[in-house]
């Protein structure tokens, strides 16, 4: 007998079968934690989300996010993709503003349309925290690169907007393409002493005329490489403003990701420095791919 309905969407995609895949399961209050973890592993995606109920609580929808290893308090493409599914398949009125209740708190999402009618879903991330920095040589070692590949003008720094990410500035598109995690130092020198984190590496060159080209590694979560990562790009947006990468306190940039995986993705970043903090928003398109029921 059919049970929970689910949808599969591609997030940060310009067309179907690009971007980052996401499975969104409805009426998840009927599932145990172990079942949600097993379903996530069954999809073989980097994350799956579970909408507790079609009803709101405190103005938001209770949503849980799992990666292949564990439940996590926040992730970018699951937030945007789940908001899309709620708007398209749960609500009858297709509102342009929604709120998700996640582990990090309430995350608002709103929709903007361009002149051609294309819709971009924007999430407002929690204020960033800037944590410890690492030597450039250390970053090169864990990414199997030469030290000269790392851009010494800017720090290698751990940043979080709900999910920790190590931000690594590289000098060239070629360096980004050559990077791969060296599992020895990656685990023994980074993950074991400092905890699980994503690693985002980027360069100011791009394949398709965008502002930056990025890759994200999350081996510790069972995701060797992620095709589109909203949480890490939110950390990147905050980093770009904090360290004056573009010599601006307000930025709006386009980041391409996933090209090395054959899943090209486009993420829109907005960040602005205020008196007290940095306001971070990440946006992208969402395309519906499949729907069905768990058995």
CSV table of N, CA, C and O in Angstrom, one decimal, residues 107-162:
chain,number,residue,atom,x,y,z
A,107,UNK,N,14.1,29.8,8.9
A,107,UNK,CA,14.7,30.3,7.7
A,107,UNK,C,13.7,30.7,6.7
A,107,UNK,O,12.9,29.9,6.1
A,108,UNK,N,13.6,32.0,6.4
A,108,UNK,CA,12.6,32.5,5.4
A,108,UNK,C,13.1,32.3,4.0
A,108,UNK,O,14.3,32.4,3.7
A,109,UNK,N,12.2,32.1,3.1
A,109,UNK,CA,12.5,31.9,1.6
A,109,UNK,C,11.5,32.7,0.9
A,109,UNK,O,10.3,32.7,1.2
A,110,UNK,N,11.9,33.5,-0.1
A,110,UNK,CA,11.0,34.2,-1.0
A,110,UNK,C,11.4,34.0,-2.4
A,110,UNK,O,12.5,33.6,-2.8
A,111,UNK,N,10.4,34.3,-3.3
A,111,UNK,CA,10.5,34.1,-4.7
A,111,UNK,C,10.6,35.4,-5.5
A,111,UNK,O,9.8,36.4,-5.2
A,112,UNK,N,11.5,35.5,-6.4
A,112,UNK,CA,11.6,36.7,-7.3
A,112,UNK,C,11.5,36.2,-8.7
A,112,UNK,O,11.9,35.1,-9.1
A,113,UNK,N,10.9,37.0,-9.6
A,113,UNK,CA,10.7,36.6,-11.0
A,113,UNK,C,11.5,37.6,-11.9
A,113,UNK,O,11.5,38.8,-11.6
A,114,UNK,N,12.1,37.1,-13.0
A,114,UNK,CA,12.8,38.0,-13.9
A,114,UNK,C,11.8,38.4,-15.0
A,114,UNK,O,10.6,38.0,-15.0
A,115,UNK,N,12.3,39.1,-16.0
A,115,UNK,CA,11.4,39.6,-17.1
A,115,UNK,C,10.9,38.5,-17.9
A,115,UNK,O,9.8,38.7,-18.6
A,116,UNK,N,11.5,37.4,-17.9
A,116,UNK,CA,11.0,36.2,-18.7
A,116,UNK,C,10.1,35.3,-17.9
A,116,UNK,O,9.7,34.3,-18.4
A,117,UNK,N,9.8,35.7,-16.6
A,117,UNK,CA,9.0,34.9,-15.8
A,117,UNK,C,9.7,33.8,-15.0
A,117,UNK,O,9.0,33.0,-14.3
A,118,UNK,N,11.0,33.6,-15.2
A,118,UNK,CA,11.7,32.6,-14.5
A,118,UNK,C,11.8,33.0,-13.0
A,118,UNK,O,12.0,34.1,-12.6
A,119,UNK,N,11.5,32.0,-12.1
A,119,UNK,CA,11.5,32.2,-10.7
A,119,UNK,C,12.8,31.8,-10.0
A,119,UNK,O,13.3,30.7,-10.2
A,120,UNK,N,13.3,32.6,-9.1
A,120,UNK,CA,14.4,32.3,-8.3
A,120,UNK,C,14.0,32.3,-6.9
A,120,UNK,O,13.3,33.2,-6.4
A,121,UNK,N,14.3,31.2,-6.2
A,121,UNK,CA,14.0,31.1,-4.8
A,121,UNK,C,15.2,31.5,-3.9
A,121,UNK,O,16.3,31.0,-4.1
A,122,UNK,N,15.0,32.5,-3.0
A,122,UNK,CA,16.1,33.1,-2.2
A,122,UNK,C,15.8,32.7,-0.7
A,122,UNK,O,14.7,32.9,-0.2
A,123,UNK,N,16.9,32.2,-0.1
A,123,UNK,CA,16.8,31.9,1.3
A,123,UNK,C,17.7,33.0,2.1
A,123,UNK,O,18.8,33.3,1.6
A,124,UNK,N,17.2,33.4,3.2
A,124,UNK,CA,18.0,34.3,4.1
A,124,UNK,C,18.6,33.5,5.2
A,124,UNK,O,18.0,33.0,6.1
A,125,UNK,N,20.0,33.4,5.1
A,125,UNK,CA,20.7,32.6,6.1
A,125,UNK,C,20.9,33.3,7.4
A,125,UNK,O,20.8,34.5,7.4
A,126,UNK,N,21.2,32.5,8.4
A,126,UNK,CA,21.5,33.2,9.7
A,126,UNK,C,22.8,33.9,9.7
A,126,UNK,O,23.6,33.6,8.8
A,127,UNK,N,23.1,34.9,10.5
A,127,UNK,CA,24.3,35.6,10.5
A,127,UNK,C,25.5,34.7,10.6
A,127,UNK,O,25.6,33.8,11.3
A,128,UNK,N,26.5,35.1,9.8
A,128,UNK,CA,27.7,34.2,9.8
A,128,UNK,C,28.6,34.4,11.0
A,128,UNK,O,28.6,35.4,11.6
A,129,UNK,N,29.3,33.3,11.3
A,129,UNK,CA,30.4,33.4,12.3
A,129,UNK,C,31.7,33.1,11.6
A,129,UNK,O,31.8,32.2,10.7
A,130,UNK,N,32.8,33.8,11.9
A,130,UNK,CA,34.1,33.7,11.3
A,130,UNK,C,35.0,33.1,12.4
A,130,UNK,O,35.2,33.7,13.4
A,131,UNK,N,35.4,31.9,12.1
A,131,UNK,CA,36.2,31.1,13.1
A,131,UNK,C,37.6,31.0,12.8
A,131,UNK,O,38.2,31.9,12.1
A,132,UNK,N,38.3,30.0,13.1
A,132,UNK,CA,39.8,29.9,13.0
A,132,UNK,C,40.2,29.9,11.6
A,132,UNK,O,39.5,29.6,10.6
A,133,UNK,N,41.5,30.3,11.4
A,133,UNK,CA,42.1,30.3,10.1
A,133,UNK,C,43.2,29.2,10.1
A,133,UNK,O,43.6,28.8,11.1
A,134,UNK,N,43.5,28.8,8.8
A,134,UNK,CA,44.5,27.8,8.6
A,134,UNK,C,45.6,28.3,7.7
A,134,UNK,O,45.4,29.2,6.9
A,135,UNK,N,46.8,27.6,7.8
A,135,UNK,CA,47.9,28.0,6.9
A,135,UNK,C,47.5,27.7,5.5
A,135,UNK,O,46.8,26.6,5.2
A,136,UNK,N,48.0,28.5,4.5
A,136,UNK,CA,47.8,28.2,3.1
A,136,UNK,C,48.4,26.8,2.7
A,136,UNK,O,47.9,26.1,1.9
A,137,UNK,N,49.5,26.5,3.3
A,137,UNK,CA,50.2,25.3,3.0
A,137,UNK,C,49.4,24.1,3.5
A,137,UNK,O,49.3,23.0,2.8
A,138,UNK,N,48.7,24.3,4.6
A,138,UNK,CA,47.8,23.2,5.1
A,138,UNK,C,46.6,23.0,4.1
A,138,UNK,O,46.3,21.8,3.8
A,139,UNK,N,46.0,24.0,3.6
A,139,UNK,CA,44.9,23.9,2.6
A,139,UNK,C,45.4,23.2,1.4
A,139,UNK,O,44.7,22.3,0.8
A,140,UNK,N,46.6,23.6,0.9
A,140,UNK,CA,47.2,22.9,-0.3
A,140,UNK,C,47.4,21.4,-0.1
A,140,UNK,O,47.1,20.6,-0.9
A,141,UNK,N,47.8,21.1,1.1
A,141,UNK,CA,48.1,19.7,1.4
A,141,UNK,C,46.8,18.8,1.4
A,141,UNK,O,46.8,17.7,0.9
A,142,UNK,N,45.7,19.3,2.1
A,142,UNK,CA,44.5,18.5,2.1
A,142,UNK,C,43.8,18.5,0.8
A,142,UNK,O,43.0,17.6,0.6
A,143,UNK,N,44.1,19.4,-0.1
A,143,UNK,CA,43.5,19.4,-1.4
A,143,UNK,C,44.4,18.9,-2.6
A,143,UNK,O,44.1,19.1,-3.8
A,144,UNK,N,45.5,18.3,-2.2
A,144,UNK,CA,46.5,17.7,-3.2
A,144,UNK,C,46.9,18.8,-4.2
A,144,UNK,O,47.1,18.5,-5.4
A,145,UNK,N,47.2,20.0,-3.7
A,145,UNK,CA,47.6,21.1,-4.6
A,145,UNK,C,49.0,21.6,-4.2
A,145,UNK,O,49.5,21.2,-3.1
A,146,UNK,N,49.6,22.4,-5.0
A,146,UNK,CA,50.8,23.1,-4.7
A,146,UNK,C,50.5,24.3,-3.8
A,146,UNK,O,49.4,24.9,-4.0
A,147,UNK,N,51.4,24.7,-3.0
A,147,UNK,CA,51.1,25.9,-2.1
A,147,UNK,C,50.9,27.1,-3.0
A,147,UNK,O,50.1,28.0,-2.6
A,148,UNK,N,51.5,27.2,-4.1
A,148,UNK,CA,51.3,28.4,-5.0
A,148,UNK,C,49.9,28.4,-5.6
A,148,UNK,O,49.6,29.5,-6.2
A,149,UNK,N,49.2,27.4,-5.6
A,149,UNK,CA,47.8,27.4,-6.1
A,149,UNK,C,46.9,28.2,-5.2
A,149,UNK,O,45.8,28.6,-5.6
A,150,UNK,N,47.2,28.3,-3.9
A,150,UNK,CA,46.3,29.0,-3.0
A,150,UNK,C,46.6,30.5,-3.0
A,150,UNK,O,47.8,30.9,-3.0
A,151,UNK,N,45.6,31.3,-3.1
A,151,UNK,CA,45.7,32.7,-3.2
A,151,UNK,C,46.0,33.3,-1.8
A,151,UNK,O,45.2,33.4,-0.9
A,152,UNK,N,47.3,33.7,-1.6
A,152,UNK,CA,47.8,34.2,-0.3
A,152,UNK,C,47.2,35.6,0.0
A,152,UNK,O,47.5,36.1,1.1
A,153,UNK,N,46.6,36.3,-0.9
A,153,UNK,CA,46.0,37.6,-0.5
A,153,UNK,C,44.9,37.5,0.5
A,153,UNK,O,44.5,38.5,1.1
A,154,UNK,N,44.3,36.3,0.6
A,154,UNK,CA,43.1,36.1,1.4
A,154,UNK,C,43.3,34.9,2.3
A,154,UNK,O,44.0,33.9,2.0
A,155,UNK,N,42.6,34.8,3.5
A,155,UNK,CA,42.8,33.8,4.4
A,155,UNK,C,42.1,32.5,4.0
A,155,UNK,O,41.1,32.5,3.3
A,156,UNK,N,42.6,31.4,4.5
A,156,UNK,CA,41.8,30.1,4.5
A,156,UNK,C,41.1,30.1,5.9
A,156,UNK,O,41.8,30.0,6.9
A,157,UNK,N,39.8,30.1,5.9
A,157,UNK,CA,39.1,30.3,7.1
A,157,UNK,C,37.8,29.5,7.2
A,157,UNK,O,37.1,29.2,6.2
A,158,UNK,N,37.5,29.1,8.4
A,158,UNK,CA,36.3,28.3,8.7
A,158,UNK,C,35.2,29.3,9.0
A,158,UNK,O,35.3,30.2,9.9
A,159,UNK,N,34.1,29.2,8.2
A,159,UNK,CA,33.0,30.1,8.3
A,159,UNK,C,31.7,29.3,8.5
A,159,UNK,O,31.6,28.2,8.0
A,160,UNK,N,30.7,29.8,9.2
A,160,UNK,CA,29.5,29.1,9.3
A,160,UNK,C,28.3,30.0,9.2
A,160,UNK,O,28.3,31.1,9.8
A,161,UNK,N,27.3,29.6,8.5
A,161,UNK,CA,25.9,30.2,8.5
A,161,UNK,C,24.9,29.1,8.9
A,161,UNK,O,23.8,29.1,8.5
A,162,UNK,N,25.4,28.2,9.8
A,162,UNK,CA,24.5,27.1,10.2
A,162,UNK,C,25.2,25.8,10.0
A,162,UNK,O,24.8,24.8,10.6
